[in-house]
PDB file of C-alpha atoms in Angstrom:
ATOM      1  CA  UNK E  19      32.739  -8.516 -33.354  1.00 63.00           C
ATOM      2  CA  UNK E  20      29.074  -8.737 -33.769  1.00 72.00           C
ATOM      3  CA  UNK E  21      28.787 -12.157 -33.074  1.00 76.00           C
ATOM      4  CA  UNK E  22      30.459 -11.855 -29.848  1.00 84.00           C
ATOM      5  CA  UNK E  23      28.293  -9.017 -29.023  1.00 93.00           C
ATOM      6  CA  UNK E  24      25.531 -11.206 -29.256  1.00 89.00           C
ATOM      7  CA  UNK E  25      27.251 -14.005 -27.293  1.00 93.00           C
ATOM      8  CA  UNK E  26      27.936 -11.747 -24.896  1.00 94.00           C
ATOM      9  CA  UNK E  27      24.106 -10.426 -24.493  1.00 94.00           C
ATOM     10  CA  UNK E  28      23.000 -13.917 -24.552  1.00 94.00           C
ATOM     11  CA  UNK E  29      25.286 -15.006 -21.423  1.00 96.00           C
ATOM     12  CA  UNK E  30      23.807 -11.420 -19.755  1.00 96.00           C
ATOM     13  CA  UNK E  31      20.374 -12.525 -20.942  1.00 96.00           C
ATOM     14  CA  UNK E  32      20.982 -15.950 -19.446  1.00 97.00           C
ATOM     15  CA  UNK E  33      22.690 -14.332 -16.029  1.00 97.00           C
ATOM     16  CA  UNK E  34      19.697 -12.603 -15.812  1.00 97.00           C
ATOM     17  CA  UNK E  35      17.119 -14.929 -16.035  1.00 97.00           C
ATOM     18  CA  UNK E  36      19.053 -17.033 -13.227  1.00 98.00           C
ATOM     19  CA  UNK E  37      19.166 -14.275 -10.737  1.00 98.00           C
ATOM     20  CA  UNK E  38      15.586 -13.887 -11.172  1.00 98.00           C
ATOM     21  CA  UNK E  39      14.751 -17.787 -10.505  1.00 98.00           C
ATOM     22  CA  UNK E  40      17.163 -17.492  -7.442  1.00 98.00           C
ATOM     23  CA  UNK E  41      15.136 -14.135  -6.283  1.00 98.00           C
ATOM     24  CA  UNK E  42      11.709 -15.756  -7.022  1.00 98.00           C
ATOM     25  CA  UNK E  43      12.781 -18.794  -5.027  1.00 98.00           C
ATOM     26  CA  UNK E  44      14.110 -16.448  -2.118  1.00 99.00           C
ATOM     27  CA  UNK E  45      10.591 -14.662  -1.913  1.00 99.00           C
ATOM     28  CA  UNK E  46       8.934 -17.906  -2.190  1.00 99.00           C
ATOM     29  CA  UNK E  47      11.249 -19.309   0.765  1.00 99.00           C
ATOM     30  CA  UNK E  48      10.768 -15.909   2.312  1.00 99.00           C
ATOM     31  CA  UNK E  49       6.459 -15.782   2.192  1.00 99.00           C
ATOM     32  CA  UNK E  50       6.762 -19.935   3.968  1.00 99.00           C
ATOM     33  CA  UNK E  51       8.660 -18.074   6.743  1.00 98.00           C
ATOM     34  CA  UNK E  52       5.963 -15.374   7.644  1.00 98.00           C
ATOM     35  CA  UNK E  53       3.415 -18.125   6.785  1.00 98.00           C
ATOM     36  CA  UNK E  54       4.930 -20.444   9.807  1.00 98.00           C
ATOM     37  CA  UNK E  55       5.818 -17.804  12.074  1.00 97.00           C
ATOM     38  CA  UNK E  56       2.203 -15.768  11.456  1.00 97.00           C
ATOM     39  CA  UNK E  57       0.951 -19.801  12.339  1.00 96.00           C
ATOM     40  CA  UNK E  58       3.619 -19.875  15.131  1.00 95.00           C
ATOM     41  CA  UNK E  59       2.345 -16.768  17.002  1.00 94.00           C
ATOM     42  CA  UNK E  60      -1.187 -17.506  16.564  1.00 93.00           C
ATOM     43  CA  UNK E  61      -1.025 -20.791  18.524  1.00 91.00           C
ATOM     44  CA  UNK E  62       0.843 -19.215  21.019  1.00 90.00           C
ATOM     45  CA  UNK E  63      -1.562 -16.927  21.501  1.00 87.00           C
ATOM     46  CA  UNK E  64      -4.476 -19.937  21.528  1.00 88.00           C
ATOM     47  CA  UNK E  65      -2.001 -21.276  24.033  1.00 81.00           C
ATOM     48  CA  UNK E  66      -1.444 -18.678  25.968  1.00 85.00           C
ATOM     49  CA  UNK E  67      -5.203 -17.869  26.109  1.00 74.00           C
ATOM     50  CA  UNK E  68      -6.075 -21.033  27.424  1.00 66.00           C
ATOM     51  CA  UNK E  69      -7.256 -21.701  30.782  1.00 65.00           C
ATOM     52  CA  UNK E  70      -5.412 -24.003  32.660  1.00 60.00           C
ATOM     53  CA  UNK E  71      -6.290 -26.605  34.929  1.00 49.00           C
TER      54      UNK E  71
END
C-alpha cells in the first residue's frame, strides 16, 4: 500500500511539473504576442503619423 502511495505521488508530482512547463511555455508564447502586437501598433502609429507625399 505504501509503495503505491508513493507511486502514486510521484505520477502527481510528475503531472505537476508538466502542467507547469506547458503554463510557463503558454506565458512565454503569450508575452511574444503583446511584444509583436505592442511593435505592431507602434508602427502603425509611425505610419499613420507620417506625412505623405
Amino acid at each position: 500500500m505504501i509503495g503505491r502511495s508513493f507511486s502514486d505521488a510521484v505520477i502527481q508530482k510528475e503531472k505537476l511539473a508538466t502542467r507547469e512547463k506547458w503554463l510557463k511555455l503558454l506565458e512565454d508564447i503569450a508575452n511574444q504576442l503583446q511584444e509583436i502586437k505592442e511593435t505592431a501598433e507602434a508602427r502603425r502609429h509611425l505610419h499613420c503619423a507620417s506625412p505623405t507625399n
